[in-house]
Coordinates of C-alpha atoms and ligand atoms in Angstrom, one line a residue:
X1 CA 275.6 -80.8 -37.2
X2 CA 276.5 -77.2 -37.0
X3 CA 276.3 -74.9 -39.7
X4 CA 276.6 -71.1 -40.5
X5 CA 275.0 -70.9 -43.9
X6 CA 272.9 -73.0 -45.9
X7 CA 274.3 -72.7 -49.8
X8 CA 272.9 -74.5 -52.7
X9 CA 274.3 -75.9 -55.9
X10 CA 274.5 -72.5 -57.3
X11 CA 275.5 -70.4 -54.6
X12 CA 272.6 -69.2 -53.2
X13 CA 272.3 -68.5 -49.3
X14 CA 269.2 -70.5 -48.7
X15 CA 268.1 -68.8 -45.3
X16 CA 264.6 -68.0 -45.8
X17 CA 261.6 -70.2 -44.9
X18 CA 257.9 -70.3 -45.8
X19 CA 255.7 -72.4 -43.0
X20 CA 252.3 -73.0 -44.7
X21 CA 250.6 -73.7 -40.9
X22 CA 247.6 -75.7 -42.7
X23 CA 246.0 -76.2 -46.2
X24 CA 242.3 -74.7 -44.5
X25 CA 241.0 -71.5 -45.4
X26 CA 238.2 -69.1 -44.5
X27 CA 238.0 -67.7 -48.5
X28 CA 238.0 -69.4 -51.6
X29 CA 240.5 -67.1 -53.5
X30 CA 239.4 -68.1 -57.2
X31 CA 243.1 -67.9 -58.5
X32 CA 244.3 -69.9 -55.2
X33 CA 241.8 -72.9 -55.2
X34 CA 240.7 -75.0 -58.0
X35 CA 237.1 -74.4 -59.0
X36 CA 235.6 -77.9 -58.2
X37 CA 237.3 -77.6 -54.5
X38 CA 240.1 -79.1 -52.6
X39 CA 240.6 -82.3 -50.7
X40 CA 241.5 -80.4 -47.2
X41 CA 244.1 -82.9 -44.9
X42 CA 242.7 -84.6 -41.6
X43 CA 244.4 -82.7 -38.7
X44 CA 246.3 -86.1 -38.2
X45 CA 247.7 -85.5 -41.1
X46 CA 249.4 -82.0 -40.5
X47 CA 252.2 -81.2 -38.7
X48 CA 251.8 -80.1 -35.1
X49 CA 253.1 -77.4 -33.9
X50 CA 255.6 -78.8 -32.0
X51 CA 257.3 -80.7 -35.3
X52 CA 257.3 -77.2 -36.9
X53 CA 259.2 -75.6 -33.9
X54 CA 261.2 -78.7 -34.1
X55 CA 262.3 -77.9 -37.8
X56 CA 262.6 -74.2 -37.7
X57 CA 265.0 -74.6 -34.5
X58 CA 266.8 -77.6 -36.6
X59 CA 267.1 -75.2 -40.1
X60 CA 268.3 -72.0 -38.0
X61 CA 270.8 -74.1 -35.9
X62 CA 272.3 -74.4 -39.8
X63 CA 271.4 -70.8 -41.2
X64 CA 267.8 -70.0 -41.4
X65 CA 267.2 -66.1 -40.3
X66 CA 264.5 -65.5 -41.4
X67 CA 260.6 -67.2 -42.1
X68 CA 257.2 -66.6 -43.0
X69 CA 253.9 -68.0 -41.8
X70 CA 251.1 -68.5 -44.2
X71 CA 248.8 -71.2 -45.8
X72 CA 245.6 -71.8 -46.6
X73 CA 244.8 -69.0 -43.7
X74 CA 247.2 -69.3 -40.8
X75 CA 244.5 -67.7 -38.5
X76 CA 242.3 -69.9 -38.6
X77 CA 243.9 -73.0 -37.4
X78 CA 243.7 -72.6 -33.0
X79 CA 246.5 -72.1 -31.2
X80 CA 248.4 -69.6 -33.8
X81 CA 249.1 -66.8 -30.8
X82 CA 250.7 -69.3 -28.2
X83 CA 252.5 -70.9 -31.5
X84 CA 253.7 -67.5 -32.9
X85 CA 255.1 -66.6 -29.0
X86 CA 257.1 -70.0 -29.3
X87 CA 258.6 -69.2 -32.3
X88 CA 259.7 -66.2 -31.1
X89 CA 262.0 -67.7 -28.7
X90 CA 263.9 -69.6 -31.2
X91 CA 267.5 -68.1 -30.8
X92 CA 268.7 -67.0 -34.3
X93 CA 265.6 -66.8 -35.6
X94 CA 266.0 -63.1 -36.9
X95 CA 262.6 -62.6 -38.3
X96 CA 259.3 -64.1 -38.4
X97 CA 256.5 -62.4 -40.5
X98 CA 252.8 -63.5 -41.2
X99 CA 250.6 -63.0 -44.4
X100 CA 247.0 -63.4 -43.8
X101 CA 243.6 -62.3 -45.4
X102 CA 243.1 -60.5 -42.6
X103 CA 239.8 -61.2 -41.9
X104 CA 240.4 -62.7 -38.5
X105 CA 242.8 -59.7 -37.8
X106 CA 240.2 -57.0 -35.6
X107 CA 239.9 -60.2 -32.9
X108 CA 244.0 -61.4 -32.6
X109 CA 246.3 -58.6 -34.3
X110 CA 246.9 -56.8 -30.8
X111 CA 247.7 -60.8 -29.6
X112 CA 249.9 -61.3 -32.9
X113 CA 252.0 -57.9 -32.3
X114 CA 252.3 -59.0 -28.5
X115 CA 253.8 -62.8 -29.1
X116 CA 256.2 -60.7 -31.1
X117 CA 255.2 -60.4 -35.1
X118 CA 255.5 -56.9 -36.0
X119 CA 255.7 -57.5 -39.6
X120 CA 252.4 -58.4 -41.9
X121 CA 251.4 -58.8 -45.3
X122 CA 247.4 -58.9 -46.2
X123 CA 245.6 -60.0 -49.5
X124 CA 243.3 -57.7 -50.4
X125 CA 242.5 -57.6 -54.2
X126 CA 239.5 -55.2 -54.5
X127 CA 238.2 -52.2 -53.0
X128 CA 234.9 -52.9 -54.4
X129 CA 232.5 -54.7 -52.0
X130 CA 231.2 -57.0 -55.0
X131 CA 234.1 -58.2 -56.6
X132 CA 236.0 -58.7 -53.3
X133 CA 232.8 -60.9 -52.7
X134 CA 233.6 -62.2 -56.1
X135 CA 237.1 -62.7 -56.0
X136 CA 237.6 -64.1 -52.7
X137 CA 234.2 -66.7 -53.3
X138 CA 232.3 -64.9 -50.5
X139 CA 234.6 -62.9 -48.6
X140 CA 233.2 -59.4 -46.9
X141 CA 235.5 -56.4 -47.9
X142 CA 234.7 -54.7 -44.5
X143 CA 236.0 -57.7 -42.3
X144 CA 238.9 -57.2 -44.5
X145 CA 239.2 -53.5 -43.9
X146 CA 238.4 -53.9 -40.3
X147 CA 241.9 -56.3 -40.3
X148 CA 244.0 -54.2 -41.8
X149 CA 242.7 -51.4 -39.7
X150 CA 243.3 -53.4 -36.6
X151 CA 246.9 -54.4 -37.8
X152 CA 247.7 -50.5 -37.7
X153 CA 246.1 -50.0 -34.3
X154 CA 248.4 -52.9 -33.0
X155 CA 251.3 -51.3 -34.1
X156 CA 252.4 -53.5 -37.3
X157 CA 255.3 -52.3 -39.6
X158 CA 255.5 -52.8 -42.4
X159 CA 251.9 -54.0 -43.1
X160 CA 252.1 -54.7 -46.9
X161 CA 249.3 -55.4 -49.0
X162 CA 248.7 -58.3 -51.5
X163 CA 247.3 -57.4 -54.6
X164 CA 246.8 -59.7 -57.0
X165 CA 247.1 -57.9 -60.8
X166 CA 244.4 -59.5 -62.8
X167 CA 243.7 -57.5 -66.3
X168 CA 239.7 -57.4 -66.7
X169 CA 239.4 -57.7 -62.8
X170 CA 241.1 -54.9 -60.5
X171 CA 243.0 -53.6 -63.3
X172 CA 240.5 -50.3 -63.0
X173 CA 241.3 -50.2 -59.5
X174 CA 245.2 -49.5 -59.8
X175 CA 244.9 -45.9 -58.7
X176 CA 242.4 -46.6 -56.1
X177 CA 245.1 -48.3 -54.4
X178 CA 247.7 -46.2 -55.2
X179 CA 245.5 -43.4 -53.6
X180 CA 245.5 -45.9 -50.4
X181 CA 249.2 -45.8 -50.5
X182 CA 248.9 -42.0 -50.9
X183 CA 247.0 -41.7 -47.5
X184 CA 248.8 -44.2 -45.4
X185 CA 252.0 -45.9 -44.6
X186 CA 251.0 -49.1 -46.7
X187 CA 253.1 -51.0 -48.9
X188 CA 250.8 -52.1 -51.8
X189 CA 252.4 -54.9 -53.8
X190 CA 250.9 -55.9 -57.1
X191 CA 251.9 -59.4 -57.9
X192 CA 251.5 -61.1 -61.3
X193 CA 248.9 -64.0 -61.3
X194 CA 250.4 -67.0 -61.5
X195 CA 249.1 -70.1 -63.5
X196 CA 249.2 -72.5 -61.6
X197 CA 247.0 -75.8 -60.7
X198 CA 243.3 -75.3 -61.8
X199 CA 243.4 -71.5 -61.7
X200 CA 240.9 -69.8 -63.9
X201 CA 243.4 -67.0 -64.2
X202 CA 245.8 -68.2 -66.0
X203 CA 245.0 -67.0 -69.2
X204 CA 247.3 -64.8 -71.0
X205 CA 244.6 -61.5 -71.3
X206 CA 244.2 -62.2 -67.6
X207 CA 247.9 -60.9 -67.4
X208 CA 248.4 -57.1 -66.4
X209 CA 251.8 -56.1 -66.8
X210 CA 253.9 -54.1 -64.2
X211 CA 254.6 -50.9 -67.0
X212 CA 250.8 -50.9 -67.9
X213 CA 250.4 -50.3 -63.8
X214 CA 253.3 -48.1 -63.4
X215 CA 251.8 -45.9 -66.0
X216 CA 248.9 -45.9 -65.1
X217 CA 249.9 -44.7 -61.2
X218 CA 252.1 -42.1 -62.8
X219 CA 249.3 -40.3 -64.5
X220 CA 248.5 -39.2 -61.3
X221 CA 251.3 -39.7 -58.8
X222 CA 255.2 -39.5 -59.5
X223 CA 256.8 -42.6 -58.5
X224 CA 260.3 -42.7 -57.5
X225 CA 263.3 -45.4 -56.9
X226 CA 265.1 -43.3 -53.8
X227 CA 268.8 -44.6 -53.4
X228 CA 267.1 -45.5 -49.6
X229 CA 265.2 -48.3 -51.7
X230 CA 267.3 -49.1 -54.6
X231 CA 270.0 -50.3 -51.4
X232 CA 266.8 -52.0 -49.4
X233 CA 267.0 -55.8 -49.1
X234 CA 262.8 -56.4 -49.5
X235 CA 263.3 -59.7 -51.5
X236 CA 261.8 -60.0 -54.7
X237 CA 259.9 -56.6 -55.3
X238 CA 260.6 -53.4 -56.5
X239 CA 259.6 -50.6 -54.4
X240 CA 258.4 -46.9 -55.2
X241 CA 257.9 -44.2 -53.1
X242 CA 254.9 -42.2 -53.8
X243 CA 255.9 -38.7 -53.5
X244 CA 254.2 -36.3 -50.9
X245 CA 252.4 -39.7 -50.0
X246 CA 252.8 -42.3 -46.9
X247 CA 252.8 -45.4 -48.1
X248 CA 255.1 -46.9 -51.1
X249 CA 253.9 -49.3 -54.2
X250 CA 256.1 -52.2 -55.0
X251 CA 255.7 -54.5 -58.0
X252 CA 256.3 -58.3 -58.2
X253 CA 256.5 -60.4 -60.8
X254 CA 257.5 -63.7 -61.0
X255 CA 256.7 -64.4 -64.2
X256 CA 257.8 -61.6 -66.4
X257 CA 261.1 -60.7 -64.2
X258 CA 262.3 -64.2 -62.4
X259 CA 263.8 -63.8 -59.7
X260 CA 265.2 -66.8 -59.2
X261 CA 269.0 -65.7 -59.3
X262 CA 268.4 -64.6 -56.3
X263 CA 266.1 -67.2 -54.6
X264 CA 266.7 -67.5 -50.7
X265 CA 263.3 -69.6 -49.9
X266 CA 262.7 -72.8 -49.1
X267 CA 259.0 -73.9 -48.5
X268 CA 257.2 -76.3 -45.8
X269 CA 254.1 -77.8 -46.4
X270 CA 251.3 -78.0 -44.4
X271 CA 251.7 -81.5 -44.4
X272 CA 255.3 -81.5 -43.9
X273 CA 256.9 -81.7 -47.2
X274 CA 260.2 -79.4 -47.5
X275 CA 260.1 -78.1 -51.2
X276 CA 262.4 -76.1 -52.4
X277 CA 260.5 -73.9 -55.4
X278 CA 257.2 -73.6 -55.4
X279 CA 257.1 -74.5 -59.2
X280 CA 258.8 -77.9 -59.1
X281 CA 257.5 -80.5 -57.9
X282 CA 260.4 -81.8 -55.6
X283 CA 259.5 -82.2 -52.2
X284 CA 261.2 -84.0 -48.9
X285 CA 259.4 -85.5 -46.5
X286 CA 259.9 -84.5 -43.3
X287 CA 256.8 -85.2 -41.1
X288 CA 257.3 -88.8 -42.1
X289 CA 261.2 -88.5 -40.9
X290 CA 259.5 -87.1 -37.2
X291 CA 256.8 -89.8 -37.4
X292 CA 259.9 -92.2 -37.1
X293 CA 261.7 -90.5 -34.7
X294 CA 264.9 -89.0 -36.4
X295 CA 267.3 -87.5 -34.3
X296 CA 268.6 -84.0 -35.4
X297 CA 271.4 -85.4 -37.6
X298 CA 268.9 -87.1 -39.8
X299 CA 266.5 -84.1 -39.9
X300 CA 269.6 -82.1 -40.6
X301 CA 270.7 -84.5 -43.5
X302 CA 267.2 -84.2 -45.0
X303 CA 267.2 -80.1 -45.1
X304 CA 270.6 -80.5 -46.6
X305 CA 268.9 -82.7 -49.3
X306 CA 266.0 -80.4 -49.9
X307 CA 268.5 -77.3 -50.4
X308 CA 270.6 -79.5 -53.2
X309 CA 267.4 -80.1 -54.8
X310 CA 266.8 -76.5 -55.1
X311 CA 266.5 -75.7 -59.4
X312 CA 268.6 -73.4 -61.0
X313 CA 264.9 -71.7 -61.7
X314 CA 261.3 -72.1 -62.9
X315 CA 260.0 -72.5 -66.3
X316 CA 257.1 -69.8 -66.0
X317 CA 257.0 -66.9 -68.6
X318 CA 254.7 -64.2 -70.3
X319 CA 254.8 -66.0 -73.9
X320 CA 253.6 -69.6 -72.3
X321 CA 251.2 -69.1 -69.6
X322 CA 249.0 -71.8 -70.2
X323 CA 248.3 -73.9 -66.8
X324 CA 251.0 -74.8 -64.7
X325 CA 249.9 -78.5 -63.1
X326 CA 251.2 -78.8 -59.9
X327 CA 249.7 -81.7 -57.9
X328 CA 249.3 -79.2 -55.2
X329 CA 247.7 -75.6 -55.5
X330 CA 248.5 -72.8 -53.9
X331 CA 246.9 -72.9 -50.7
X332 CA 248.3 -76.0 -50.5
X333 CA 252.1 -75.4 -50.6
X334 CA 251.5 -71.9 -48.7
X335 CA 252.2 -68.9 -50.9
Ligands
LIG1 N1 245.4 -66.9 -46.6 C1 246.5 -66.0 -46.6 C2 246.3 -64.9 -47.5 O1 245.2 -64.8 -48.2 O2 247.1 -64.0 -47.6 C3 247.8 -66.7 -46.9 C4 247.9 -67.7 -48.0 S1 247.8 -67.0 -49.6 C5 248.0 -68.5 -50.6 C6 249.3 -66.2 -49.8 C7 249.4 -65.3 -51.0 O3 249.4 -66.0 -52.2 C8 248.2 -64.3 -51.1 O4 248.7 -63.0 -51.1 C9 247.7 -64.7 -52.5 O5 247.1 -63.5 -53.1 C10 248.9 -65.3 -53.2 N2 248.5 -66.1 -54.3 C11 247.7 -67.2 -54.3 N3 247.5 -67.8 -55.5 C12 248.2 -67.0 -56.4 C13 248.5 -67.1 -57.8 N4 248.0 -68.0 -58.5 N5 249.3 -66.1 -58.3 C14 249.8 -65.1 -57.5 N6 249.6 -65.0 -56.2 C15 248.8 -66.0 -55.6

């Protein structure tokens, strides 16, 4: 089966993938993992590697340009340099990206940028020693710091930053990294916490909205929209400029602004489910399709599937954020 573009039910060019590599991670994100723990999946019980070159090279032979590796923590699972160099030879395959916590960075980012990712996004929701400890259930900010420094030496660009916007938590720290994006060429993305699975941060006052940070980063910086950005494709997120600065500060919020109009993404699980929004609980099995040997037609059938399955949006919002019970948390689908 040959395709040039992969369209849903309502029109959407379905061309972007996110590969959660496995469900392990080296933090413990509190917003990310269910307090009491997760039950992690026996290696037999991932995909290998080869089944996810198998699929990518299947979805781009009908579309796909463009996917992102994450997880749990895709540096942590062996192998991820040789894997990321395969990828790269995938013909089509326009773009591959990686988000990491980049605690692992200062040992493989030269390794990462060499098998041919140049583009990064790291988590990193505090500047503060403690609550990054806190936050990330043991984490060390200066592994962290050490990463992100690395992924500059390498050569990465962009390198965007994850922040997570939690109100009570880092919500003091919005111009400490606004003075980050001040000094260098970082993209600092505040996302909206998302309620979902056991999360303790669901709660509405845990929600910091996107004018309460923009005003707070215009006290001291002016913030600006250039036509260069308002034209740039950067999925989801709204991106500033920081005058007289480096780096830029983009905003994304998928619960107050949807963006599901506009939703390109499919997902694949670590254990090889295709789902096609991370809110709905809809997902297509393909590791037991490769366990029985389909040939590419049937695989092909079975991304179709997963595409047509693909909801006109989520139900999230700011009025009802109480906890969204997915049988899977985050680190689970791959976020
Ligand atoms: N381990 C990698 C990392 O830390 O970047 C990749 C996986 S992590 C699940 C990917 C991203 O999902 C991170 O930037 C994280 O902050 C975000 N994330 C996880 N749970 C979230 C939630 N409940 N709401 C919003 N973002 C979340």
């Amino acid at each position: 089966m040959q395709f040039d573009i992969m369209l849903d039910k309502y029109n959407r060019d379905i061309n972007y993938l996110r590969v959660s590599i496995t469900d392990r991670c080296n933090l413990r994100c509190t917003y990310c993992r269910p307090k009491e723990g997760i039950s992690l999946k026996g290696h037999e019980d991932i995909l290998s590697y080869e089944e996810i070159l198998r699929i990518v090279s299947q979805a781009v032979k009908m579309g796909l340009v463009k996917i992102r590796l994450t997880g749990g923590e895709p540096l942590v699972r062996r192998g991820f340099v040789e894997f990321a160099a395969a990828l790269k030879k995938i013909e089509g395959l326009q773009d591959i990206s990686l988000t990491t916590n980049g605690i692992y960075l200062d040992r493989y980012a030269q390794a990462i940028y060499k098998a041919g990712i140049t583009r990064i996004n790291i988590s990193l929701d505090s500047l503060k020693k403690e609550k990054y400890f806190a936050i990330t259930g043991g984490g060390n900010l200066d592994d962290a710091l050490r990463g992100i420094a690395a992924a500059e030496k390498a050569g990465f660009s962009p390198i965007k930053i994850n922040t997570v916007a939690i109100n009570g938590f880092n919500d003091d720290e919005v111009l400490n990294f606004a003075e980050l994006a001040w000094k260098k060429p970082l993209q600092i993305r505040f996302i909206e916490v998302m309620p979902i699975s056991d999360v303790n941060f669901g709660h509405p006052e845990k929600f910091l909205p996107m004018r309460q940070m923009f005003d707070i980063i215009s006290s001291k910086y002016s913030l600006e929209l250039s036509s260069e950005h308002k034209h740039r494709l950067d999925g989801p997120a709204r991106i500033f400029k920081i005058r007289g600065g480096q780096g830029e500060i983009g905003f994304i919020n998928p619960v107050s602004e949807h963006f599901c109009a506009t939703c390109n993404r499919l997902r694949l699980t670590a254990d090889g489910k295709l789902r096609a929004c991370l809110l709905k609980e809809t997902e297509i099995d393909l590791r037991d399709a490769l366990k029985n040997r389909c040939d590419d037609e049937e695989l092909a059938r079975l991304i179709c599937r997963a595409i047509l399955s693909k909801p006109a949006g989520h139900d999230l919002n700011c009025t009802d954020r109480s906890l969204k019970k997915c049988h899977r948390d985050m680190s689970g689908i791959g976020g």
